[in-house]
PDB file of C-alpha atoms in Angstrom:
ATOM      1  CA  MET R  52     124.636 110.146 116.690  1.00 48.00           C
ATOM      2  CA  GLN R  53     122.693 107.016 115.578  1.00 51.00           C
ATOM      3  CA  ARG R  54     119.564 106.669 117.827  1.00 58.00           C
ATOM      4  CA  ASN R  55     118.264 103.365 116.316  1.00 65.00           C
ATOM      5  CA  PHE R  56     114.624 104.710 116.764  1.00 64.00           C
ATOM      6  CA  LEU R  57     113.336 102.175 114.035  1.00 66.00           C
ATOM      7  CA  GLY R  58     114.890  99.248 115.937  1.00 70.00           C
ATOM      8  CA  LYS R  59     113.510 100.245 119.150  1.00 72.00           C
ATOM      9  CA  PHE R  60     110.074 100.854 117.676  1.00 71.00           C
ATOM     10  CA  LEU R  61     109.928  97.474 115.956  1.00 73.00           C
ATOM     11  CA  GLU R  62     111.227  95.851 119.087  1.00 77.00           C
ATOM     12  CA  LYS R  63     108.371  97.219 121.189  1.00 77.00           C
ATOM     13  CA  ILE R  64     105.789  96.070 118.477  1.00 77.00           C
ATOM     14  CA  SER R  65     107.392  92.471 118.386  1.00 78.00           C
ATOM     15  CA  ASN R  66     106.526  92.098 121.924  1.00 80.00           C
ATOM     16  CA  PHE R  67     102.663  92.846 121.317  1.00 78.00           C
ATOM     17  CA  PRO R  68     100.544  89.891 121.835  1.00 76.00           C
ATOM     18  CA  THR R  69     100.283  87.737 118.622  1.00 78.00           C
ATOM     19  CA  TRP R  70      96.482  88.654 118.022  1.00 75.00           C
ATOM     20  CA  LEU R  71      97.224  92.239 118.079  1.00 71.00           C
ATOM     21  CA  LYS R  72     100.164  91.910 115.620  1.00 73.00           C
ATOM     22  CA  GLU R  73      97.789  89.970 113.376  1.00 75.00           C
ATOM     23  CA  ILE R  74      95.373  93.060 113.459  1.00 75.00           C
ATOM     24  CA  ILE R  75      98.305  95.336 112.448  1.00 73.00           C
ATOM     25  CA  TYR R  76      99.413  93.034 109.669  1.00 75.00           C
ATOM     26  CA  VAL R  77      95.965  92.773 108.232  1.00 74.00           C
ATOM     27  CA  ASN R  78      95.325  96.437 108.222  1.00 76.00           C
ATOM     28  CA  LEU R  79      98.759  97.282 106.842  1.00 71.00           C
ATOM     29  CA  SER R  80      98.122  94.628 104.179  1.00 70.00           C
ATOM     30  CA  LYS R  81      95.248  96.535 102.944  1.00 68.00           C
ATOM     31  CA  GLU R  82      97.373  99.576 102.243  1.00 66.00           C
ATOM     32  CA  VAL R  83     100.695  98.196 101.122  1.00 60.00           C
ATOM     33  CA  HIS R  84     100.583  96.614  97.695  1.00 56.00           C
ATOM     34  CA  PRO R  85     103.138  94.303  95.987  1.00 53.00           C
ATOM     35  CA  GLU R  86     104.433  97.148  93.980  1.00 53.00           C
ATOM     36  CA  SER R  87     105.321  98.987  97.072  1.00 57.00           C
ATOM     37  CA  GLU R  88     108.346  96.499  97.294  1.00 75.00           C
ATOM     38  CA  LEU R  89     110.225  99.104  95.060  1.00 77.00           C
ATOM     39  CA  ALA R  90     109.998 101.610  98.032  1.00 81.00           C
ATOM     40  CA  TYR R  91     110.983  98.778 100.493  1.00 85.00           C
ATOM     41  CA  THR R  92     113.894  97.782  98.282  1.00 90.00           C
ATOM     42  CA  PHE R  93     115.286 101.378  98.518  1.00 93.00           C
ATOM     43  CA  ALA R  94     114.436 102.079 102.053  1.00 92.00           C
ATOM     44  CA  THR R  95     116.242  98.975 103.387  1.00 92.00           C
ATOM     45  CA  TYR R  96     119.276  99.378 101.285  1.00 95.00           C
ATOM     46  CA  LYS R  97     122.602  99.901 103.241  1.00 96.00           C
ATOM     47  CA  PRO R  98     124.785 102.179 101.112  1.00 98.00           C
ATOM     48  CA  ALA R  99     128.443 101.991 101.599  1.00 97.00           C
ATOM     49  CA  LEU R 100     131.271 104.592 101.148  1.00 98.00           C
ATOM     50  CA  THR R 101     134.048 104.324  98.571  1.00 98.00           C
ATOM     51  CA  ASP R 102     137.687 104.702  99.445  1.00 98.00           C
ATOM     52  CA  LYS R 103     137.242 108.286  98.122  1.00 98.00           C
ATOM     53  CA  GLY R 104     134.141 108.695 100.298  1.00 98.00           C
ATOM     54  CA  LYS R 105     135.829 107.562 103.430  1.00 98.00           C
ATOM     55  CA  CYS R 106     138.946 109.910 102.762  1.00 98.00           C
ATOM     56  CA  GLU R 107     136.344 112.797 102.184  1.00 97.00           C
ATOM     57  CA  LEU R 108     134.608 111.858 105.251  1.00 97.00           C
ATOM     58  CA  ALA R 109     137.819 111.907 107.332  1.00 97.00           C
ATOM     59  CA  ASN R 110     139.327 115.057 105.929  1.00 97.00           C
ATOM     60  CA  ARG R 111     136.351 117.051 104.591  1.00 97.00           C
ATOM     61  CA  TYR R 112     138.610 118.496 101.794  1.00 96.00           C
ATOM     62  CA  SER R 113     135.371 119.727  99.656  1.00 96.00           C
ATOM     63  CA  GLY R 114     133.706 121.543 102.490  1.00 95.00           C
ATOM     64  CA  PHE R 115     130.299 119.999 101.800  1.00 95.00           C
ATOM     65  CA  ASP R 116     127.235 120.792 103.613  1.00 91.00           C
ATOM     66  CA  GLU R 117     127.106 119.103 107.115  1.00 93.00           C
ATOM     67  CA  ASN R 118     124.123 117.244 105.945  1.00 93.00           C
ATOM     68  CA  ILE R 119     126.271 115.265 103.308  1.00 95.00           C
ATOM     69  CA  TYR R 120     129.004 114.364 105.967  1.00 96.00           C
ATOM     70  CA  ASN R 121     126.176 113.245 108.188  1.00 95.00           C
ATOM     71  CA  ILE R 122     124.842 110.883 105.581  1.00 96.00           C
ATOM     72  CA  PHE R 123     128.428 109.744 104.666  1.00 97.00           C
ATOM     73  CA  ASP R 124     129.156 108.942 108.415  1.00 97.00           C
ATOM     74  CA  TYR R 125     125.894 106.794 108.430  1.00 96.00           C
ATOM     75  CA  CYS R 126     126.942 105.006 105.289  1.00 97.00           C
ATOM     76  CA  ASP R 127     130.187 104.243 106.865  1.00 96.00           C
ATOM     77  CA  LYS R 128     128.514 102.597 109.699  1.00 94.00           C
ATOM     78  CA  LYS R 129     126.356 100.555 107.189  1.00 92.00           C
ATOM     79  CA  VAL R 130     123.080 102.134 108.180  1.00 92.00           C
ATOM     80  CA  SER R 131     119.892 101.564 106.030  1.00 93.00           C
ATOM     81  CA  ILE R 132     118.515 104.540 103.924  1.00 95.00           C
ATOM     82  CA  SER R 133     115.216 104.569 106.295  1.00 90.00           C
ATOM     83  CA  GLU R 134     117.386 104.645 109.292  1.00 90.00           C
ATOM     84  CA  ILE R 135     119.431 107.549 107.878  1.00 93.00           C
ATOM     85  CA  ALA R 136     116.064 109.420 107.097  1.00 91.00           C
ATOM     86  CA  ILE R 137     114.819 108.993 110.607  1.00 86.00           C
ATOM     87  CA  ASN R 138     118.125 109.901 112.245  1.00 87.00           C
ATOM     88  CA  THR R 139     118.634 112.950 110.126  1.00 89.00           C
ATOM     89  CA  TYR R 140     114.908 114.128 110.129  1.00 88.00           C
ATOM     90  CA  MET R 141     114.991 114.323 106.352  1.00 91.00           C
ATOM     91  CA  SER R 142     112.367 112.898 103.814  1.00 92.00           C
ATOM     92  CA  MET R 143     113.115 109.982 101.556  1.00 94.00           C
ATOM     93  CA  GLU R 144     113.138 112.581  98.703  1.00 95.00           C
ATOM     94  CA  GLU R 145     115.820 114.370 100.195  1.00 95.00           C
ATOM     95  CA  ILE R 146     117.906 111.430 101.145  1.00 96.00           C
ATOM     96  CA  ALA R 147     117.614 110.126  97.634  1.00 96.00           C
ATOM     97  CA  ASN R 148     119.032 113.349  96.282  1.00 96.00           C
ATOM     98  CA  TYR R 149     121.975 113.231  98.647  1.00 96.00           C
ATOM     99  CA  PHE R 150     122.430 109.465  97.816  1.00 97.00           C
ATOM    100  CA  LEU R 151     122.552 109.916  94.071  1.00 97.00           C
ATOM    101  CA  PHE R 152     125.031 112.843  94.587  1.00 97.00           C
ATOM    102  CA  GLY R 153     127.291 110.642  96.447  1.00 97.00           C
ATOM    103  CA  VAL R 154     127.177 107.856  93.921  1.00 97.00           C
ATOM    104  CA  ASP R 155     127.506 110.312  90.932  1.00 97.00           C
ATOM    105  CA  GLU R 156     130.447 111.769  92.633  1.00 97.00           C
ATOM    106  CA  GLY R 157     132.171 108.568  93.508  1.00 98.00           C
ATOM    107  CA  PHE R 158     131.679 108.837  97.374  1.00 98.00           C
ATOM    108  CA  ILE R 159     129.149 105.904  97.569  1.00 98.00           C
ATOM    109  CA  GLN R 160     129.527 102.623  96.057  1.00 98.00           C
ATOM    110  CA  LEU R 161     127.292 101.962  93.056  1.00 97.00           C
ATOM    111  CA  PRO R 162     124.549  99.302  94.198  1.00 96.00           C
ATOM    112  CA  ASP R 163     124.475  96.002  92.537  1.00 95.00           C
ATOM    113  CA  ASN R 164     120.737  96.299  92.193  1.00 93.00           C
ATOM    114  CA  SER R 165     120.013  98.726  89.317  1.00 92.00           C
ATOM    115  CA  GLN R 166     116.449  99.133  90.786  1.00 93.00           C
ATOM    116  CA  ILE R 167     117.762 100.946  93.736  1.00 95.00           C
ATOM    117  CA  LEU R 168     119.297 103.603  91.539  1.00 96.00           C
ATOM    118  CA  ASN R 169     116.132 103.723  89.601  1.00 95.00           C
ATOM    119  CA  ILE R 170     113.804 104.234  92.525  1.00 95.00           C
ATOM    120  CA  ALA R 171     116.091 106.945  93.893  1.00 96.00           C
ATOM    121  CA  GLY R 172     116.322 108.729  90.638  1.00 97.00           C
ATOM    122  CA  PHE R 173     112.470 108.721  90.559  1.00 96.00           C
ATOM    123  CA  LEU R 174     112.167 109.995  94.017  1.00 96.00           C
ATOM    124  CA  ALA R 175     114.916 112.752  93.614  1.00 96.00           C
ATOM    125  CA  GLY R 176     113.115 113.850  90.190  1.00 95.00           C
ATOM    126  CA  LYS R 177     116.023 112.741  88.050  1.00 95.00           C
ATOM    127  CA  TYR R 178     113.555 110.445  86.185  1.00 95.00           C
ATOM    128  CA  ARG R 179     110.069 111.053  85.193  1.00 94.00           C
ATOM    129  CA  THR R 180     107.277 108.560  85.404  1.00 95.00           C
ATOM    130  CA  GLY R 181     107.923 107.112  81.905  1.00 95.00           C
ATOM    131  CA  GLU R 182     111.674 106.962  82.202  1.00 96.00           C
ATOM    132  CA  PHE R 183     111.291 105.333  85.464  1.00 96.00           C
ATOM    133  CA  PHE R 184     108.914 102.556  83.946  1.00 96.00           C
ATOM    134  CA  MET R 185     111.619 102.169  80.917  1.00 96.00           C
ATOM    135  CA  GLN R 186     114.537 102.025  83.359  1.00 94.00           C
ATOM    136  CA  ASP R 187     112.715  99.426  85.285  1.00 92.00           C
ATOM    137  CA  GLY R 188     112.149  97.386  82.282  1.00 94.00           C
ATOM    138  CA  VAL R 189     108.300  97.576  82.377  1.00 95.00           C
ATOM    139  CA  ILE R 190     108.077  99.375  78.891  1.00 96.00           C
ATOM    140  CA  SER R 191     110.504  99.656  75.956  1.00 96.00           C
ATOM    141  CA  GLU R 192     112.129 102.856  74.722  1.00 96.00           C
ATOM    142  CA  GLN R 193     109.908 102.482  71.568  1.00 96.00           C
ATOM    143  CA  GLN R 194     106.668 102.428  73.830  1.00 96.00           C
ATOM    144  CA  LEU R 195     107.856 105.515  75.715  1.00 95.00           C
ATOM    145  CA  ASP R 196     108.237 107.304  72.346  1.00 93.00           C
ATOM    146  CA  ASP R 197     104.673 106.330  71.342  1.00 91.00           C
ATOM    147  CA  ALA R 198     103.422 107.477  74.618  1.00 91.00           C
ATOM    148  CA  VAL R 199     105.178 110.826  74.185  1.00 91.00           C
ATOM    149  CA  LEU R 200     103.530 111.219  70.981  1.00 88.00           C
ATOM    150  CA  ASN R 201     100.261 110.260  72.175  1.00 84.00           C
ATOM    151  CA  TYR R 202     100.608 112.707  75.067  1.00 85.00           C
ATOM    152  CA  GLU R 203     101.501 115.680  72.747  1.00 84.00           C
ATOM    153  CA  HIS R 204      98.725 114.988  70.311  1.00 79.00           C
ATOM    154  CA  ARG R 205      95.800 114.021  72.658  1.00 74.00           C
ATOM    155  CA  ALA R 206      96.350 113.869  76.314  1.00 61.00           C
ATOM    156  CA  LYS R 207      98.019 117.220  76.990  1.00 63.00           C
ATOM    157  CA  LYS R 208      95.175 118.971  75.332  1.00 69.00           C
ATOM    158  CA  HIS R 209      92.756 117.439  77.782  1.00 70.00           C
ATOM    159  CA  ASN R 210      95.201 118.441  80.914  1.00 75.00           C
ATOM    160  CA  LYS R 211      95.873 114.664  81.477  1.00 79.00           C
ATOM    161  CA  LYS R 212      99.041 113.589  83.163  1.00 85.00           C
ATOM    162  CA  PHE R 213     101.643 111.897  81.131  1.00 90.00           C
ATOM    163  CA  GLY R 214     101.435 108.696  83.156  1.00 91.00           C
ATOM    164  CA  GLN R 215      97.764 108.349  82.028  1.00 90.00           C
ATOM    165  CA  SER R 216      98.797 108.044  78.524  1.00 88.00           C
ATOM    166  CA  LEU R 217     101.014 105.005  79.478  1.00 94.00           C
ATOM    167  CA  VAL R 218      97.811 103.360  81.104  1.00 93.00           C
ATOM    168  CA  GLU R 219      95.502 104.318  78.117  1.00 90.00           C
ATOM    169  CA  LEU R 220      98.097 102.613  75.645  1.00 93.00           C
ATOM    170  CA  GLY R 221      97.939  99.590  77.785  1.00 95.00           C
ATOM    171  CA  PHE R 222     101.814  99.889  78.642  1.00 96.00           C
ATOM    172  CA  ILE R 223     101.111  99.828  82.333  1.00 96.00           C
ATOM    173  CA  SER R 224      98.215  99.169  84.571  1.00 94.00           C
ATOM    174  CA  GLN R 225      96.272 101.978  86.636  1.00 94.00           C
ATOM    175  CA  LYS R 226      97.577 100.235  89.710  1.00 90.00           C
ATOM    176  CA  GLN R 227     101.163 100.450  88.813  1.00 92.00           C
ATOM    177  CA  LEU R 228     100.783 104.062  88.071  1.00 94.00           C
ATOM    178  CA  ASP R 229      98.853 104.844  91.261  1.00 92.00           C
ATOM    179  CA  THR R 230     101.407 103.018  93.365  1.00 90.00           C
ATOM    180  CA  ILE R 231     104.440 104.577  91.989  1.00 93.00           C
ATOM    181  CA  LEU R 232     102.848 108.086  92.184  1.00 93.00           C
ATOM    182  CA  ALA R 233     101.761 107.347  95.855  1.00 90.00           C
ATOM    183  CA  ILE R 234     105.528 106.384  96.709  1.00 92.00           C
ATOM    184  CA  LYS R 235     106.733 109.648  95.167  1.00 93.00           C
ATOM    185  CA  ASP R 236     104.092 111.650  97.120  1.00 93.00           C
ATOM    186  CA  GLU R 237     105.013 109.650 100.546  1.00 90.00           C
ATOM    187  CA  ALA R 238     108.559 110.299  99.913  1.00 93.00           C
ATOM    188  CA  LYS R 239     108.098 114.123 100.393  1.00 93.00           C
ATOM    189  CA  LYS R 240     107.095 113.628 104.090  1.00 90.00           C
ATOM    190  CA  ARG R 241     109.458 113.699 106.944  1.00 86.00           C
ATOM    191  CA  PHE R 242     108.777 111.177 109.691  1.00 75.00           C
ATOM    192  CA  ILE R 243     109.980 111.869 113.186  1.00 68.00           C
ATOM    193  CA  LEU R 244     109.734 108.644 115.229  1.00 59.00           C
ATOM    194  CA  ASP R 245     109.620 108.449 118.916  1.00 60.00           C
ATOM    195  CA  HIS R 246     109.423 104.996 120.259  1.00 53.00           C
ATOM    196  CA  ASN R 247     108.023 106.339 123.445  1.00 60.00           C
ATOM    197  CA  GLU R 248     104.810 106.978 121.891  1.00 55.00           C
ATOM    198  CA  VAL R 249     104.171 103.300 121.255  1.00 54.00           C
ATOM    199  CA  PRO R 250     101.649 102.012 123.656  1.00 57.00           C
ATOM    200  CA  LYS R 251     103.128 100.011 126.461  1.00 56.00           C
ATOM    201  CA  ILE R 252     101.924  96.394 126.983  1.00 53.00           C
ATOM    202  CA  VAL R 253      99.930  96.027 130.017  1.00 53.00           C
ATOM    203  CA  GLU R 254     100.287  92.640 131.818  1.00 52.00           C
ATOM    204  CA  ALA R 255      97.200  90.839 133.093  1.00 53.00           C
ATOM    205  CA  LYS R 256      98.562  91.292 136.643  1.00 57.00           C
ATOM    206  CA  ASP R 257      98.693  95.007 136.264  1.00 57.00           C
ATOM    207  CA  TYR R 258      94.948  94.920 135.317  1.00 53.00           C
ATOM    208  CA  GLU R 259      94.270  92.971 138.436  1.00 63.00           C
ATOM    209  CA  LYS R 260      95.908  95.320 140.535  1.00 67.00           C
ATOM    210  CA  GLN R 261      94.074  98.289 138.915  1.00 63.00           C
ATOM    211  CA  ILE R 262      90.823  96.440 139.523  1.00 63.00           C
ATOM    212  CA  GLU R 263      91.662  95.787 143.306  1.00 71.00           C
ATOM    213  CA  ASP R 264      92.525  99.396 143.531  1.00 69.00           C
ATOM    214  CA  LEU R 265      89.213 100.530 142.106  1.00 67.00           C
ATOM    215  CA  LYS R 266      87.237  98.119 144.398  1.00 68.00           C
ATOM    216  CA  ARG R 267      89.173  99.682 147.494  1.00 75.00           C
ATOM    217  CA  GLU R 268      88.371 103.230 146.342  1.00 69.00           C
ATOM    218  CA  ASN R 269      84.674 102.438 145.663  1.00 67.00           C
ATOM    219  CA  LEU R 270      84.239 100.766 149.186  1.00 73.00           C
ATOM    220  CA  GLU R 271      85.990 103.822 150.735  1.00 74.00           C
ATOM    221  CA  LEU R 272      83.590 106.050 148.881  1.00 68.00           C
ATOM    222  CA  ARG R 273      80.569 104.126 149.845  1.00 69.00           C
ATOM    223  CA  ASN R 274      81.794 104.280 153.622  1.00 71.00           C
ATOM    224  CA  LYS R 275      82.097 108.023 153.335  1.00 66.00           C
ATOM    225  CA  ILE R 276      78.563 108.356 151.883  1.00 63.00           C
ATOM    226  CA  LYS R 277      77.078 106.223 154.574  1.00 66.00           C
ATOM    227  CA  LYS R 278      78.757 108.329 157.189  1.00 67.00           C
ATOM    228  CA  LEU R 279      77.242 111.558 155.469  1.00 61.00           C
ATOM    229  CA  LEU R 280      73.835 110.139 155.497  1.00 59.00           C
ATOM    230  CA  SER R 281      73.842 108.869 158.974  1.00 64.00           C
ATOM    231  CA  ASN R 282      74.742 112.290 160.294  1.00 61.00           C
ATOM    232  CA  ARG R 283      71.910 114.122 158.675  1.00 54.00           C
TER     233      ARG R 283
END
């Protein structure tokens, strides 16, 4: 069952005062860099089933794991990758694996944007760092080969990661490497979203009522103290 937690969560945030939304935006902009659009592109993509996929979902001929059929069902309802992850309580890494399985087996339609397959392949472990940047068109196949040689002859001996060789050779920036590794690391995490945890907006009139109640309680307390003192 689709719970649309993300939609409800965003709806609550959209009702926040503008000044509060600006604070949220500024703080998030410090953490989210332009390169993170790669993760956004995959997370917001809405996969669709092929005729083969619809037939498999309806009849379950192959007897797949129930998780696969749940994902196929969401795909048939044109739900985004992020919503599928939230509704199934899976990580983006797990969803990427199921997504690639569906595409490879012809159950899920091939995306028009090759970048979606590329980031899915990277998150699922199908592509390594160098392969990802080559598939994304950032480096050439020759540059990847040069980086491999550099890694085998130098970087590996100093226990450096392969991606660092790409940076040292000037093929990618440190920021590009850090961003894509951070995306991969974040993709391993599961996120359970409960929109009820979002603080409710308190109207000014509610504050006024709370203040009046406090004034009344304070007055009652003072009167009780006076009575106690007068009886001593």
